[in-house]
Amino acid sequence: MNFSLKQKLWTFFVLIILLILFKSYAFFVSDRNDNDSLEINNLLISAKKQSNEFNFNESIFLSKKALRASENQSYRIGIIKSNYQIAFDLCNLGNYDESIKYINILEKSYRDYIQDDFQLNFDLADLKGRNFLAQGFKKRAKEEFRKELGLAYLYKDSEKKYQAAIHAYTNLSASCETDSAYFYMKKILSFRNKVKDKKAFYITYISISDYYYKEKKVNIDSALYYNSKGIQLAEENNSTYMYIAILQKAELLFLQKKYHESLQYTLKGIRLSKERNRSEEVLLSYKLLADNYRELGDYKLQSKFLDKYSKMNDSIFNARQTGIQASADVIFNEQDQNEKSQRTSSLWYIIPSIFIICAIGLGLFFYFKKNKKPIENSDPVVENKSETELPNVSYEEIIALAKANSSDFLFRFKEIYPSFFEKLYEIEPELITSELKFCAYLKLQFSTKEIASYTFVTPKAVQNRKNRIRKKLNIPSYMDIYTWINKL
């Protein structure tokens, strides 16, 4: 097809206009989306800052604002981060049912993203465990904390790994009975020489002190020793959780009948608790003040603080609910007017641009269709994609879950090796869950000793299970069971 100079110039001119319009539109949309996502991210940064300063209601307000904006812009990461922050703050406010609802939204609608985000997996396990523990579901809490512990050891950086493990062990100690809790606390102290940042040991010192004076009531001296180590560490790091150690010291002094000193620490603790919006600690402080004044014979002040304690105890739940609800009421109307004006101004620019682009595009299409020569059709090349290997993070995750004997192990294993169990069922349809799990351990090449350690049985019991699996699956005696399983 031969083009005249005039046709070539006209075509070149039209293409230049089309390119300019397309670039302008793409820049406008991109710039607008970038500005929107930047504003959302700034809201979430502010929310996290408020949360770190114990202003949980304000954090929820900002997070819900970010959530609404993210949904309007279909900004997926913003939606996920907003939901998580809201769930986190609701948990800290004690609204556990609502917190779980937001977690469920994440797990139901964004499972694929969560599976690929190691840190979010870790954070969600921590948050779910805290919710379950607060509601009294200790078994479920321990499952989440064990999952958290397994994930902790996937950190490549040793400092992060041990800090995450300390955090997980701290949670596990809170969800266990006395002796097991003490075991975990001692386990945490074994990490002291492995980490540079010692702040995490603050809660451990406080927990061990609790253990000695609440469970071993006669051992007040040991309780005071660990309390003093906690206070020292909190002072060195200017900890925002100093109020916990101060109020614990006040209780210990009360048990020693040092009522005047106990009063001083209680008054300091109540001031710090109010600064951090810790209503539960303020409530307990009123009770401790009343007890001290009773022992000192000041019944007027005892009555005053008992009254404060009683009123606060009756209203604390309703006050908490009111505070949470307040953050949800003002969002929708606030956004509507701005969004309408933005949409209107955008339409005045976008609609004419789209119309011009479509008109030019159609003109060029019919022009070239009329003048082009037919060309031979060629068969499309179909690329056969081979099955890719599993990402390392997935493999490492199931290894960690297996080592932690997590209840999520089998479910996650099935997701990563979907055909493995199907092949087993083809050979033996009557396999039960425990046998499937055992085969999964063999697939991961765990030794007899390792399986025994992770499943809390003896090596002899593991060997017996291997023999039973051999018989059920008709594995020849001359063939190594690991080799046979690995070929499936």
Coordinates of C-alpha atoms in Angstrom, one line a residue:
M1 CA 0.0 0.0 0.0
N2 CA 1.5 3.3 -1.1
F3 CA 0.9 6.5 0.9
S4 CA 1.2 10.0 -0.5
L5 CA 3.2 12.6 1.4
K6 CA 0.0 14.3 2.5
Q7 CA -1.4 11.0 3.9
K8 CA 1.8 10.3 5.8
L9 CA 1.9 13.8 7.3
W10 CA -1.8 13.5 8.3
T11 CA -1.3 10.1 9.8
F12 CA 1.7 11.3 11.8
F13 CA -0.1 14.4 13.0
V14 CA -3.1 12.4 14.2
L15 CA -0.9 9.9 16.0
I16 CA 0.9 12.7 17.8
I17 CA -2.4 14.2 18.9
L18 CA -3.6 10.7 20.0
L19 CA -0.4 10.1 22.0
I20 CA -0.5 13.5 23.7
L21 CA -4.2 13.0 24.7
F22 CA -3.4 9.5 26.0
K23 CA -0.4 10.6 28.0
S24 CA -2.4 13.5 29.5
Y25 CA -5.2 11.2 30.5
A26 CA -2.9 8.6 31.9
F27 CA -0.9 11.2 33.8
F28 CA -4.1 12.7 35.2
V29 CA -5.5 9.4 36.3
S30 CA -2.1 8.2 37.7
D31 CA -1.5 11.5 39.4
R32 CA -4.9 11.4 41.0
N33 CA -4.6 7.8 42.1
D34 CA -1.1 8.5 43.5
N35 CA -2.5 11.5 45.4
D36 CA -5.4 9.4 46.7
S37 CA -3.2 6.5 47.8
L38 CA -0.7 8.9 49.4
E39 CA -3.5 10.5 51.4
I40 CA -4.8 7.1 52.5
N41 CA -1.3 6.0 53.6
N42 CA -0.9 9.2 55.5
L43 CA -4.2 8.5 57.3
L44 CA -3.0 5.0 58.2
I45 CA 0.4 6.4 59.5
S46 CA -1.5 8.8 61.7
A47 CA -3.8 6.1 62.9
K48 CA -0.9 3.9 63.9
K49 CA 0.8 6.8 65.7
Q50 CA -2.4 7.4 67.7
S51 CA -2.7 3.7 68.5
N52 CA 0.9 3.6 69.8
E53 CA 0.0 6.5 72.0
F54 CA -3.0 4.6 73.4
N55 CA -5.5 6.9 71.6
F56 CA -7.4 3.9 70.2
N57 CA -10.7 5.7 69.5
E58 CA -8.9 8.3 67.4
S59 CA -7.0 5.6 65.6
I60 CA -10.2 3.8 64.8
F61 CA -11.7 7.0 63.4
L62 CA -8.7 7.6 61.1
S63 CA -8.6 4.0 60.0
K64 CA -12.3 3.9 59.1
K65 CA -11.7 7.1 57.2
A66 CA -8.9 5.4 55.3
L67 CA -11.0 2.3 54.8
R68 CA -13.8 4.3 53.2
A69 CA -11.4 6.2 50.9
S70 CA -9.7 2.9 50.0
E71 CA -13.0 1.2 49.1
N72 CA -14.0 4.2 46.9
Q73 CA -10.6 4.0 45.0
S74 CA -10.5 0.1 45.0
Y75 CA -7.1 0.5 46.8
R76 CA -6.6 -3.1 48.0
I77 CA -3.6 -2.5 50.2
G78 CA -5.4 0.4 51.9
I79 CA -8.5 -1.8 52.6
I80 CA -6.4 -4.5 54.1
K81 CA -4.2 -2.2 56.3
S82 CA -7.3 -0.3 57.5
N83 CA -9.2 -3.4 58.5
Y84 CA -6.2 -4.8 60.4
Q85 CA -5.6 -1.5 62.2
I86 CA -9.3 -1.3 63.2
A87 CA -9.3 -4.9 64.5
F88 CA -6.1 -4.2 66.4
D89 CA -7.5 -1.1 68.2
L90 CA -10.8 -2.8 68.9
C91 CA -8.9 -5.6 70.6
N92 CA -7.0 -3.1 72.7
L93 CA -10.3 -1.5 73.7
G94 CA -11.7 -4.8 74.8
N95 CA -14.3 -5.1 72.0
Y96 CA -13.2 -8.6 71.0
D97 CA -16.3 -9.6 69.0
E98 CA -16.0 -6.6 66.7
S99 CA -12.3 -7.1 66.4
I100 CA -12.9 -10.7 65.2
K101 CA -15.4 -9.5 62.6
Y102 CA -12.8 -7.3 61.0
I103 CA -10.3 -10.1 61.1
N104 CA -12.8 -12.4 59.4
I105 CA -13.3 -9.8 56.6
L106 CA -9.5 -10.0 55.9
E107 CA -9.3 -13.8 56.0
K108 CA -12.4 -14.2 53.9
S109 CA -11.8 -11.6 51.2
Y110 CA -8.1 -11.3 51.1
R111 CA -6.7 -14.8 51.8
D112 CA -4.4 -14.7 48.8
Y113 CA -2.8 -11.5 49.9
I114 CA -2.4 -12.7 53.4
Q115 CA -0.7 -15.9 52.4
D116 CA 1.9 -14.0 50.4
D117 CA 2.5 -11.4 53.2
F118 CA 4.6 -13.1 55.9
Q119 CA 4.4 -10.1 58.3
L120 CA 0.7 -9.9 58.0
N121 CA 0.4 -13.6 58.7
F122 CA 2.5 -13.1 61.9
D123 CA 0.5 -10.1 63.0
L124 CA -2.9 -11.7 62.4
A125 CA -1.9 -14.8 64.4
D126 CA -0.9 -12.6 67.2
L127 CA -4.1 -10.5 67.1
K128 CA -6.4 -13.6 66.8
G129 CA -4.6 -15.2 69.7
R130 CA -5.0 -12.1 71.9
N131 CA -8.8 -12.0 71.1
F132 CA -9.3 -15.7 71.8
L133 CA -7.3 -15.4 75.1
A134 CA -9.3 -12.4 76.3
Q135 CA -12.5 -14.3 75.6
G136 CA -11.4 -17.3 77.6
F137 CA -10.7 -19.6 74.6
K138 CA -7.3 -20.6 75.7
K139 CA -7.0 -23.6 73.5
R140 CA -7.6 -21.6 70.3
A141 CA -5.3 -18.9 71.6
K142 CA -2.5 -21.3 72.1
E143 CA -3.0 -22.6 68.5
E144 CA -2.5 -19.1 67.2
F145 CA 0.4 -18.4 69.4
R146 CA 2.1 -21.6 68.4
K147 CA 1.6 -20.6 64.7
E148 CA 3.1 -17.2 65.6
L149 CA 6.1 -19.0 67.2
G150 CA 6.6 -21.1 64.1
L151 CA 6.5 -18.1 61.9
A152 CA 8.9 -16.2 64.2
Y153 CA 11.7 -18.6 63.2
L154 CA 11.3 -17.8 59.5
Y155 CA 12.8 -14.4 60.0
K156 CA 16.2 -14.4 58.4
D157 CA 17.5 -11.5 60.5
S158 CA 18.6 -13.0 63.9
E159 CA 17.5 -10.0 65.9
K160 CA 14.0 -10.0 64.4
K161 CA 13.8 -13.8 64.7
Y162 CA 14.5 -13.8 68.5
Q163 CA 12.4 -10.7 69.2
A164 CA 9.5 -12.4 67.4
A165 CA 10.1 -15.6 69.3
I166 CA 10.2 -13.7 72.6
H167 CA 6.9 -12.1 71.8
A168 CA 5.3 -15.4 70.9
Y169 CA 6.6 -17.1 74.0
T170 CA 5.2 -14.2 76.1
N171 CA 1.8 -14.8 74.6
L172 CA 2.1 -18.6 75.2
S173 CA 3.0 -18.0 78.8
A174 CA -0.2 -15.9 79.2
S175 CA -2.4 -18.6 77.8
C176 CA -1.0 -21.5 79.8
E177 CA -1.4 -22.8 83.4
T178 CA 1.0 -21.8 86.0
D179 CA 3.9 -24.2 85.6
S180 CA 3.8 -24.1 81.8
A181 CA 3.7 -20.4 81.9
Y182 CA 6.8 -20.3 84.2
F183 CA 8.6 -22.6 81.7
Y184 CA 7.9 -20.2 78.8
M185 CA 9.1 -17.2 80.9
K186 CA 12.3 -18.9 81.7
K187 CA 12.7 -19.8 78.0
I188 CA 12.4 -16.1 77.2
L189 CA 15.1 -15.2 79.6
S190 CA 17.4 -17.7 77.8
F191 CA 17.4 -15.2 74.8
R192 CA 18.9 -12.4 76.8
N193 CA 22.4 -12.8 75.3
K194 CA 21.0 -13.3 71.7
V195 CA 19.3 -9.9 71.3
K196 CA 20.6 -6.3 71.4
D197 CA 17.3 -4.7 72.3
K198 CA 16.3 -5.8 75.8
K199 CA 12.9 -3.9 76.0
A200 CA 10.9 -7.1 75.4
F201 CA 12.1 -8.6 78.7
Y202 CA 10.2 -6.0 80.6
I203 CA 6.9 -7.9 80.4
T204 CA 8.8 -11.1 81.3
Y205 CA 10.1 -9.7 84.5
I206 CA 6.7 -8.4 85.4
S207 CA 5.1 -11.8 84.6
I208 CA 7.7 -13.7 86.7
S209 CA 7.0 -11.3 89.6
D210 CA 3.3 -12.0 89.3
Y211 CA 4.1 -15.7 89.3
Y212 CA 6.0 -15.4 92.6
Y213 CA 3.5 -13.3 94.6
K214 CA 0.2 -14.6 93.1
E215 CA 1.0 -18.3 92.7
K216 CA 3.8 -18.6 95.3
K217 CA 2.4 -16.2 97.8
V218 CA 5.1 -16.6 100.4
N219 CA 7.9 -15.6 97.9
I220 CA 7.4 -11.8 98.1
D221 CA 11.2 -11.2 98.0
S222 CA 11.6 -12.9 94.6
A223 CA 8.6 -11.0 93.3
L224 CA 10.1 -7.7 94.4
Y225 CA 13.5 -8.7 92.8
Y226 CA 11.9 -9.2 89.4
N227 CA 9.7 -6.2 89.8
S228 CA 12.7 -4.0 90.4
K229 CA 14.4 -5.4 87.3
G230 CA 11.3 -4.5 85.3
I231 CA 11.1 -1.0 86.7
Q232 CA 14.9 -0.5 85.9
L233 CA 14.4 -1.7 82.4
A234 CA 11.3 0.5 81.9
E235 CA 13.2 3.5 83.1
E236 CA 16.2 2.8 80.9
N237 CA 13.9 2.6 77.8
N238 CA 11.4 5.3 78.9
S239 CA 8.7 2.6 78.4
T240 CA 5.1 3.6 77.9
Y241 CA 4.1 0.6 79.9
M242 CA 5.8 1.8 83.1
Y243 CA 2.4 2.0 84.8
I244 CA 2.2 -1.9 84.9
A245 CA 5.4 -2.2 87.0
I246 CA 4.5 0.8 89.2
L247 CA 1.1 -0.7 90.1
Q248 CA 2.6 -4.1 90.7
K249 CA 5.1 -2.5 93.1
A250 CA 2.2 -0.9 94.9
E251 CA 0.5 -4.3 95.3
L252 CA 3.7 -5.9 96.7
L253 CA 4.2 -3.1 99.2
F254 CA 0.6 -3.5 100.3
L255 CA 1.2 -7.2 100.9
Q256 CA 4.2 -6.2 103.0
K257 CA 1.9 -3.9 105.0
K258 CA 3.9 -0.8 103.9
Y259 CA 0.7 1.2 103.3
H260 CA 2.2 4.7 103.0
E261 CA 4.7 3.6 100.4
S262 CA 2.0 1.6 98.6
L263 CA -0.1 4.7 98.4
Q264 CA 2.7 6.7 96.8
Y265 CA 3.2 4.1 94.1
T266 CA -0.6 3.7 93.6
L267 CA -1.0 7.4 93.0
K268 CA 1.8 7.5 90.6
G269 CA 0.4 4.4 88.8
I270 CA -3.0 5.9 88.5
R271 CA -1.6 9.1 87.0
L272 CA 0.4 7.1 84.4
S273 CA -2.6 4.9 83.7
K274 CA -4.9 7.9 83.0
E275 CA -2.2 9.3 80.7
R276 CA -2.3 6.1 78.7
N277 CA -6.1 5.7 78.8
R278 CA -5.8 2.4 80.6
S279 CA -9.2 2.2 82.2
E280 CA -8.7 -1.3 83.6
E281 CA -5.6 -0.2 85.5
V282 CA -7.4 3.0 86.8
L283 CA -10.2 0.8 88.1
L284 CA -7.8 -1.5 89.9
S285 CA -5.9 1.5 91.3
Y286 CA -9.1 2.9 92.9
K287 CA -9.6 -0.5 94.7
L288 CA -6.0 -0.5 95.9
L289 CA -6.3 3.1 97.2
A290 CA -9.4 2.1 99.1
D291 CA -7.7 -0.9 100.6
N292 CA -4.7 1.2 101.7
Y293 CA -6.9 3.8 103.3
R294 CA -8.9 1.1 105.1
E295 CA -5.7 -0.3 106.6
L296 CA -4.6 3.2 107.6
G297 CA -7.9 3.8 109.3
D298 CA -9.0 6.7 107.0
Y299 CA -12.5 5.4 106.3
K300 CA -13.7 8.6 104.7
L301 CA -11.1 8.3 101.9
Q302 CA -11.7 4.6 101.7
S303 CA -15.4 5.2 101.1
K304 CA -14.6 7.9 98.5
F305 CA -12.4 5.5 96.4
L306 CA -14.7 2.6 96.8
D307 CA -17.5 4.8 95.4
K308 CA -15.2 5.7 92.4
Y309 CA -14.4 2.1 91.9
S310 CA -18.0 1.0 92.0
K311 CA -19.2 3.7 89.5
M312 CA -16.4 3.0 87.1
N313 CA -16.9 -0.7 87.3
D314 CA -20.5 -0.3 86.4
S315 CA -19.9 2.0 83.5
I316 CA -16.6 0.9 82.0
F317 CA -18.1 -1.5 79.4
N318 CA -20.7 1.1 78.2
A319 CA -18.1 3.8 78.1
R320 CA -15.9 1.6 75.9
Q321 CA -18.7 0.8 73.5
T322 CA -19.6 4.5 73.3
G323 CA -16.1 5.4 72.5
I324 CA -15.8 2.9 69.7
Q325 CA -19.2 3.9 68.1
A326 CA -18.3 7.5 68.1
S327 CA -15.5 6.9 65.6
A328 CA -18.0 5.4 63.1
D329 CA -20.7 8.1 63.0
V330 CA -19.1 11.0 61.2
I331 CA -17.3 9.4 58.3
F332 CA -19.9 9.0 55.6
N333 CA -21.3 12.5 55.4
E334 CA -17.9 14.0 55.7
Q335 CA -16.6 12.3 52.5
D336 CA -19.7 12.6 50.3
Q337 CA -19.5 16.3 49.4
N338 CA -15.7 16.2 48.6
E339 CA -16.2 13.0 46.5
K340 CA -19.1 14.6 44.5
S341 CA -17.1 17.7 43.7
Q342 CA -14.0 15.7 42.7
R343 CA -16.1 13.4 40.4
T344 CA -17.8 16.4 38.8
S345 CA -14.5 18.2 38.0
S346 CA -12.9 15.0 36.8
L347 CA -15.8 14.3 34.4
W348 CA -15.4 17.7 32.7
Y349 CA -11.9 16.6 31.8
I350 CA -12.2 12.9 31.2
I351 CA -15.4 12.8 29.0
P352 CA -14.2 15.1 26.2
S353 CA -10.8 13.4 26.2
I354 CA -12.4 9.9 25.9
F355 CA -14.7 11.2 23.1
I356 CA -11.8 12.7 21.1
I357 CA -9.6 9.5 21.5
C358 CA -12.5 7.3 20.4
A359 CA -13.3 9.5 17.3
I360 CA -9.7 9.6 16.2
G361 CA -9.3 5.8 16.8
L362 CA -12.3 4.9 14.8
G363 CA -11.3 7.2 12.0
L364 CA -7.9 5.6 11.7
F365 CA -9.4 2.1 11.9
F366 CA -11.7 2.6 9.0
Y367 CA -9.1 4.5 7.0
F368 CA -6.5 1.7 7.2
K369 CA -9.2 -1.0 6.8
K370 CA -10.2 0.5 3.5
N371 CA -6.6 0.8 2.1
K372 CA -4.7 -2.2 3.6
K373 CA -3.7 -5.3 1.7
P374 CA -4.8 -8.6 3.0
I375 CA -2.1 -10.5 4.9
E376 CA -1.8 -14.2 5.5
N377 CA -2.9 -15.4 8.9
S378 CA -0.4 -17.3 10.9
D379 CA -1.1 -19.7 13.7
P380 CA -0.8 -18.2 17.1
V381 CA 2.1 -19.5 19.2
V382 CA 0.8 -21.2 22.3
E383 CA 3.3 -21.1 25.2
N384 CA 3.1 -24.2 27.4
K385 CA 3.9 -23.1 30.8
S386 CA 5.5 -25.7 33.0
E387 CA 4.5 -26.0 36.6
T388 CA 6.5 -23.6 38.6
E389 CA 8.2 -24.5 41.8
L390 CA 6.7 -23.5 45.1
P391 CA 7.9 -20.2 46.5
N392 CA 10.4 -20.6 49.3
V393 CA 8.1 -18.7 51.7
S394 CA 5.4 -21.3 51.3
Y395 CA 7.7 -24.2 51.9
E396 CA 9.3 -22.5 54.9
E397 CA 5.9 -21.7 56.3
I398 CA 4.7 -25.3 56.3
I399 CA 8.0 -26.5 57.8
A400 CA 7.5 -24.0 60.6
L401 CA 3.8 -25.0 61.1
A402 CA 4.9 -28.7 61.1
K403 CA 7.6 -28.0 63.8
A404 CA 5.0 -26.1 65.9
N405 CA 2.5 -29.0 65.5
S406 CA 0.0 -26.3 64.4
S407 CA -3.6 -27.1 63.7
D408 CA -3.2 -25.0 60.5
F409 CA -0.4 -27.4 59.2
L410 CA -2.6 -29.9 57.4
F411 CA -4.8 -27.2 55.8
R412 CA -1.8 -25.2 54.5
F413 CA -0.1 -28.4 53.3
K414 CA -3.2 -29.4 51.3
E415 CA -3.1 -25.9 49.6
I416 CA 0.5 -26.2 48.6
Y417 CA 0.5 -29.9 47.7
P418 CA -3.1 -30.3 46.4
S419 CA -2.6 -33.6 44.5
F420 CA -0.6 -35.4 47.3
F421 CA -3.7 -36.5 49.3
E422 CA -5.7 -37.3 46.2
K423 CA -3.1 -39.8 45.2
L424 CA -3.0 -41.3 48.7
Y425 CA -6.8 -41.6 48.7
E426 CA -6.6 -43.4 45.4
I427 CA -4.4 -46.1 47.0
E428 CA -6.3 -46.2 50.3
P429 CA -9.6 -44.3 50.7
E430 CA -9.9 -45.2 54.4
L431 CA -6.9 -43.1 55.6
I432 CA -7.8 -41.0 58.6
T433 CA -6.6 -37.4 59.3
S434 CA -3.8 -38.4 61.7
E435 CA -2.4 -40.8 59.0
L436 CA -2.6 -38.1 56.4
K437 CA -0.7 -35.8 58.7
F438 CA 1.9 -38.4 59.3
C439 CA 2.3 -38.9 55.5
A440 CA 2.7 -35.2 55.2
Y441 CA 5.6 -35.2 57.7
L442 CA 7.2 -38.0 55.6
K443 CA 6.7 -36.0 52.5
L444 CA 8.7 -33.1 54.1
Q445 CA 11.5 -35.6 54.8
F446 CA 11.4 -35.3 58.6
S447 CA 13.4 -38.0 60.4
T448 CA 11.9 -40.4 63.0
K449 CA 13.4 -38.4 65.8
E450 CA 12.2 -35.1 64.4
I451 CA 8.6 -36.4 64.0
A452 CA 8.7 -37.7 67.6
S453 CA 9.8 -34.3 68.8
Y454 CA 7.3 -32.3 66.9
T455 CA 4.3 -34.6 67.7
F456 CA 5.2 -35.3 71.3
V457 CA 5.5 -39.0 71.0
T458 CA 8.4 -41.5 71.3
P459 CA 10.6 -42.5 68.4
K460 CA 9.4 -46.1 68.8
A461 CA 5.8 -44.9 68.4
V462 CA 6.8 -43.1 65.2
Q463 CA 8.5 -46.3 63.9
N464 CA 5.3 -48.2 64.6
R465 CA 3.3 -45.7 62.7
K466 CA 5.6 -46.1 59.7
N467 CA 5.1 -49.9 59.7
R468 CA 1.3 -49.4 59.8
I469 CA 1.4 -46.9 57.0
R470 CA 3.6 -49.4 55.0
K471 CA 0.9 -52.0 55.3
K472 CA -2.0 -49.7 54.6
L473 CA -0.4 -48.3 51.4
N474 CA 1.2 -51.6 50.4
I475 CA 4.7 -50.2 50.3
P476 CA 7.2 -53.0 49.4
S477 CA 9.5 -53.9 52.3
Y478 CA 12.6 -53.4 50.1
M479 CA 11.6 -49.8 49.2
D480 CA 12.5 -46.8 51.4
I481 CA 9.3 -45.3 52.7
Y482 CA 10.6 -41.7 52.1
T483 CA 11.5 -42.5 48.5
W484 CA 8.1 -44.1 47.9
I485 CA 6.2 -41.1 49.5
N486 CA 8.3 -38.6 47.6
K487 CA 7.4 -40.1 44.2
L488 CA 3.6 -39.5 44.8

